[in-house]
CSV table of N, CA and C in Angstrom, one decimal:
chain,number,residue,atom,x,y,z
A,1,ARG,N,-68.7,-78.0,-45.3
A,1,ARG,CA,-69.4,-77.0,-46.6
A,1,ARG,C,-68.7,-76.9,-47.6
A,2,MET,N,-68.7,-77.0,-48.6
A,2,MET,CA,-68.3,-76.6,-49.9
A,2,MET,C,-68.8,-74.9,-50.2
A,3,SER,N,-67.1,-74.3,-50.7
A,3,SER,CA,-66.5,-73.1,-50.7
A,3,SER,C,-67.7,-72.8,-51.8
A,4,ARG,N,-67.9,-70.8,-52.7
A,4,ARG,CA,-68.7,-70.6,-53.0
A,4,ARG,C,-68.1,-71.3,-54.8
A,5,HIS,N,-67.0,-72.0,-54.4
A,5,HIS,CA,-66.7,-71.7,-55.9
A,5,HIS,C,-67.2,-73.4,-56.0
A,6,ALA,N,-66.5,-73.9,-55.4
A,6,ALA,CA,-67.0,-75.6,-55.3
A,6,ALA,C,-68.3,-75.8,-55.8
A,7,GLN,N,-69.5,-74.5,-55.1
A,7,GLN,CA,-71.2,-75.3,-55.0
A,7,GLN,C,-71.3,-74.5,-56.8
A,8,GLN,N,-70.8,-73.5,-57.1
A,8,GLN,CA,-70.6,-73.0,-57.9
A,8,GLN,C,-70.7,-74.3,-59.4
A,9,LEU,N,-69.7,-74.8,-59.2
A,9,LEU,CA,-69.1,-75.4,-60.2
A,9,LEU,C,-70.0,-77.0,-60.3
A,10,ARG,N,-70.9,-77.5,-59.0
A,10,ARG,CA,-71.7,-78.1,-58.9
A,10,ARG,C,-72.9,-77.5,-59.7
A,11,ASP,N,-73.2,-76.7,-59.2
A,11,ASP,CA,-74.2,-76.1,-60.5
A,11,ASP,C,-74.6,-75.7,-61.5
A,12,HIS,N,-76.0,-77.0,-62.4
A,12,HIS,CA,-76.0,-76.8,-63.6
A,12,HIS,C,-76.5,-76.0,-64.0
A,13,ASP,N,-76.7,-74.9,-63.9
A,13,ASP,CA,-77.3,-73.8,-64.2
A,13,ASP,C,-75.6,-72.7,-64.9
A,14,ILE,N,-74.6,-73.0,-64.1
A,14,ILE,CA,-73.0,-72.1,-64.2
A,14,ILE,C,-72.4,-73.4,-64.8
A,15,ASN,N,-72.2,-74.5,-64.9
A,15,ASN,CA,-71.2,-75.0,-65.0
A,15,ASN,C,-72.3,-76.3,-66.5
A,16,PRO,N,-72.1,-75.5,-67.2
A,16,PRO,CA,-72.5,-77.1,-68.5
A,16,PRO,C,-72.1,-78.4,-68.5
A,17,CYS,N,-71.5,-78.6,-68.1
A,17,CYS,CA,-69.9,-80.4,-67.4
A,17,CYS,C,-70.4,-80.3,-66.5
A,18,VAL,N,-70.5,-80.2,-65.9
A,18,VAL,CA,-71.2,-80.6,-64.6
A,18,VAL,C,-71.5,-82.8,-64.7
A,19,ALA,N,-71.4,-83.5,-65.0
A,19,ALA,CA,-71.6,-84.5,-65.3
A,19,ALA,C,-70.3,-85.0,-66.6
A,20,GLU,N,-69.8,-84.3,-67.6
A,20,GLU,CA,-68.5,-84.0,-67.9
A,20,GLU,C,-66.9,-85.1,-67.2
A,21,THR,N,-67.6,-83.6,-65.5
A,21,THR,CA,-66.9,-83.7,-64.6
A,21,THR,C,-66.7,-84.5,-63.7
A,22,ASP,N,-67.9,-85.1,-63.8
A,22,ASP,CA,-67.9,-86.3,-62.4
A,22,ASP,C,-67.5,-87.5,-63.0
A,23,ALA,N,-68.2,-88.3,-64.1
A,23,ALA,CA,-67.6,-89.0,-64.6
A,23,ALA,C,-65.9,-88.9,-65.5
A,24,SER,N,-65.0,-88.2,-66.0
A,24,SER,CA,-63.1,-88.3,-65.9
A,24,SER,C,-63.4,-88.6,-64.0
A,25,ARG,N,-63.7,-87.6,-62.8
A,25,ARG,CA,-63.6,-87.8,-61.2
A,25,ARG,C,-63.4,-89.2,-60.9
A,26,LYS,N,-64.8,-89.8,-61.5
A,26,LYS,CA,-65.0,-91.5,-61.3
A,26,LYS,C,-64.5,-91.7,-61.9
A,27,CYS,N,-63.3,-91.5,-63.3
A,27,CYS,CA,-62.7,-92.7,-64.0
A,27,CYS,C,-61.1,-92.5,-62.8
A,28,MET,N,-60.7,-91.7,-62.1
A,28,MET,CA,-59.3,-91.9,-62.4
A,28,MET,C,-59.3,-92.5,-60.1
A,29,ASP,N,-60.7,-92.3,-59.8
A,29,ASP,CA,-60.6,-92.6,-59.3
A,29,ASP,C,-61.5,-94.5,-58.7
A,30,ASP,N,-62.0,-94.5,-60.2
A,30,ASP,CA,-61.8,-96.4,-60.2
A,30,ASP,C,-60.9,-97.0,-61.1
A,31,ASN,N,-59.5,-96.2,-61.3
A,31,ASN,CA,-58.3,-96.9,-61.9
A,31,ASN,C,-57.0,-96.6,-61.5
A,32,ASN,N,-57.1,-96.1,-60.4
A,32,ASN,CA,-55.7,-95.3,-59.4
A,32,ASN,C,-55.9,-94.3,-60.2
A,33,TYR,N,-55.9,-93.2,-60.5
A,33,TYR,CA,-55.7,-92.2,-60.7
A,33,TYR,C,-54.6,-92.4,-62.2
A,34,ASN,N,-54.7,-93.7,-63.0
A,34,ASN,CA,-54.3,-93.5,-63.6
A,34,ASN,C,-54.8,-92.6,-65.1
A,35,LYS,N,-54.1,-92.0,-65.6
A,35,LYS,CA,-54.4,-90.0,-66.5
A,35,LYS,C,-54.6,-91.3,-67.4
A,36,ASN,N,-53.7,-92.5,-68.5
A,36,ASN,CA,-53.9,-92.5,-69.2
A,36,ASN,C,-55.6,-93.3,-69.4
A,37,MET,N,-55.7,-94.6,-68.9
A,37,MET,CA,-57.5,-95.1,-68.4
A,37,MET,C,-57.8,-93.8,-69.4
A,38,CYS,N,-58.1,-93.3,-68.8
A,38,CYS,CA,-59.1,-92.0,-68.9
A,38,CYS,C,-59.2,-90.9,-70.0
A,39,THR,N,-58.7,-90.8,-71.2
A,39,THR,CA,-58.6,-90.1,-72.0
A,39,THR,C,-59.3,-89.6,-72.2
A,40,ALA,N,-60.4,-90.5,-72.8
A,40,ALA,CA,-62.2,-89.9,-73.2
A,40,ALA,C,-63.2,-89.7,-72.5
A,41,TYR,N,-62.9,-89.5,-71.5
A,41,TYR,CA,-63.9,-88.5,-70.2
A,41,TYR,C,-62.5,-87.1,-70.8
A,42,PHE,N,-61.8,-86.7,-70.8
A,42,PHE,CA,-61.2,-85.8,-70.4
A,42,PHE,C,-61.5,-85.4,-72.1
A,43,LEU,N,-61.6,-86.2,-73.1
A,43,LEU,CA,-61.5,-85.0,-74.1
A,43,LEU,C,-63.3,-84.6,-74.2
A,44,LYS,N,-64.4,-85.4,-73.5
A,44,LYS,CA,-65.5,-84.8,-74.1
A,44,LYS,C,-65.6,-84.4,-72.7
A,45,TYR,N,-64.8,-83.8,-72.1
A,45,TYR,CA,-65.0,-83.1,-70.5
A,45,TYR,C,-64.4,-82.0,-71.7
A,46,LYS,N,-63.8,-81.7,-72.4
A,46,LYS,CA,-62.6,-80.7,-72.8
A,46,LYS,C,-63.5,-79.7,-73.9
A,47,SER,N,-64.0,-81.2,-74.4
A,47,SER,CA,-64.6,-80.7,-76.0
A,47,SER,C,-66.6,-80.0,-75.3
A,48,CYS,N,-66.2,-80.6,-74.1
A,48,CYS,CA,-67.8,-80.0,-74.0
A,48,CYS,C,-67.8,-78.5,-73.2
A,49,ARG,N,-66.7,-78.2,-72.6
A,49,ARG,CA,-65.5,-76.7,-72.1
A,49,ARG,C,-65.7,-76.1,-73.4
A,50,LYS,N,-65.4,-76.7,-74.5
A,50,LYS,CA,-64.9,-75.9,-75.7
A,50,LYS,C,-66.8,-75.0,-76.3
A,51,PHE,N,-66.9,-76.6,-76.4
A,51,PHE,CA,-69.0,-76.1,-76.6
A,51,PHE,C,-69.5,-74.6,-76.6
A,52,TRP,N,-69.8,-74.8,-75.4
A,52,TRP,CA,-70.3,-74.7,-74.0
A,52,TRP,C,-69.4,-72.7,-74.3
A,53,HIS,N,-68.1,-72.6,-74.3
A,53,HIS,CA,-67.7,-71.9,-74.1
A,53,HIS,C,-67.5,-70.5,-75.3
A,54,ASP,N,-68.1,-71.2,-76.7
A,54,ASP,CA,-68.1,-70.4,-77.4
A,54,ASP,C,-69.8,-70.2,-78.0
A,55,ILE,N,-70.0,-70.9,-77.0
A,55,ILE,CA,-72.0,-70.3,-77.1
A,55,ILE,C,-71.8,-69.3,-76.3
A,56,MET,N,-70.9,-68.5,-75.3
A,56,MET,CA,-70.7,-67.8,-74.4
A,56,MET,C,-70.7,-66.7,-75.3
A,57,MET,N,-69.6,-66.9,-75.2
A,57,MET,CA,-68.4,-65.9,-76.6
A,57,MET,C,-70.0,-65.5,-77.5
A,58,GLN,N,-69.8,-66.5,-78.2
A,58,GLN,CA,-71.2,-65.6,-79.3
A,58,GLN,C,-72.7,-65.3,-78.3
A,59,ARG,N,-72.9,-65.2,-76.8
A,59,ARG,CA,-74.0,-64.9,-77.1
A,59,ARG,C,-73.6,-63.5,-76.8
A,60,LYS,N,-72.2,-63.1,-75.8
A,60,LYS,CA,-72.1,-61.9,-75.5
A,60,LYS,C,-71.9,-60.4,-76.3
A,61,ARG,N,-70.9,-61.8,-77.6
A,61,ARG,CA,-70.9,-60.8,-78.9
A,61,ARG,C,-72.6,-60.0,-79.3
A,62,ASN,N,-73.0,-61.0,-79.0
A,62,ASN,CA,-74.7,-61.0,-79.1
A,62,ASN,C,-75.7,-59.8,-78.2
A,63,GLY,N,-75.2,-59.6,-77.3
A,63,GLY,CA,-75.7,-59.1,-76.3
A,63,GLY,C,-76.4,-60.0,-75.8
A,64,VAL,N,-76.2,-61.0,-75.9
A,64,VAL,CA,-77.4,-61.8,-74.9
A,64,VAL,C,-77.4,-62.3,-73.5
A,65,LYS,N,-78.3,-62.0,-72.1
A,65,LYS,CA,-77.7,-62.7,-71.0
A,65,LYS,C,-79.4,-63.3,-70.8
A,66,PRO,N,-78.5,-64.4,-69.5
A,66,PRO,CA,-77.0,-63.7,-69.2
A,66,PRO,C,-76.5,-64.8,-70.2
A,67,VAL,N,-74.5,-64.7,-70.5
A,67,VAL,CA,-74.5,-65.1,-71.4
A,67,VAL,C,-73.9,-66.4,-71.3
A,68,MET,N,-74.1,-67.1,-70.2
A,68,MET,CA,-74.4,-68.9,-69.7
A,68,MET,C,-75.5,-69.3,-69.9
A,69,PRO,N,-76.3,-70.0,-70.8
A,69,PRO,CA,-77.9,-70.6,-70.5
A,69,PRO,C,-78.5,-71.4,-70.0
A,70,SER,N,-78.8,-70.9,-69.1
A,70,SER,CA,-79.9,-72.4,-68.0
A,70,SER,C,-79.5,-73.3,-68.7
A,71,ALA,N,-79.4,-74.1,-67.7
A,71,ALA,CA,-79.6,-75.7,-67.8
A,71,ALA,C,-80.7,-76.1,-68.3
A,72,GLU,N,-81.6,-75.4,-68.3
A,72,GLU,CA,-83.1,-75.6,-69.1
A,72,GLU,C,-82.8,-75.8,-70.8
A,73,GLU,N,-82.6,-74.1,-70.8
A,73,GLU,CA,-82.7,-74.0,-71.7
A,73,GLU,C,-81.3,-74.6,-73.1
A,74,ARG,N,-80.1,-74.3,-72.2
A,74,ARG,CA,-79.1,-76.0,-72.2
A,74,ARG,C,-79.7,-76.9,-73.1
A,75,LYS,N,-79.9,-77.7,-72.3
A,75,LYS,CA,-81.4,-78.3,-73.1
A,75,LYS,C,-81.2,-78.8,-74.1
A,76,LYS,N,-82.5,-77.9,-74.0
A,76,LYS,CA,-83.4,-77.8,-75.5
A,76,LYS,C,-82.2,-77.4,-76.9
A,77,MET,N,-81.4,-77.3,-76.2
A,77,MET,CA,-80.5,-76.6,-77.3
A,77,MET,C,-80.2,-77.3,-78.2
A,78,LEU,N,-79.5,-78.3,-77.2
A,78,LEU,CA,-79.4,-79.7,-78.3
A,78,LEU,C,-79.7,-80.4,-78.2
A,79,GLU,N,-81.3,-79.9,-77.6
A,79,GLU,CA,-82.4,-81.0,-78.3
A,79,GLU,C,-81.7,-80.8,-79.5
A,80,SER,N,-82.8,-79.4,-80.1
A,80,SER,CA,-82.8,-79.6,-81.2
A,80,SER,C,-81.7,-79.1,-81.8
A,81,MET,N,-80.1,-79.4,-81.6
A,81,MET,CA,-79.1,-80.1,-82.7
A,81,MET,C,-79.4,-81.8,-83.0
A,82,GLY,N,-80.2,-81.4,-81.7
A,82,GLY,CA,-80.3,-83.5,-83.0
A,82,GLY,C,-79.3,-84.4,-81.7
């Protein structure tokens, strides 16, 4: 059974970067844990985290709750940005 923290990391409403996390992990598995082979995946993950962190901080400053938009709301936000 997964810990509560592990479950939250898998929850698309809580973690906006589940796909990037999975892609990084798969790359590491596929490349015998050679980090140099997975730099692009790590950068995608890092920029995903930064992007949503900035959104969260903006929402927090503006008093918007929840600070992390739901998976559905994030999808709409991204679509509206093109």
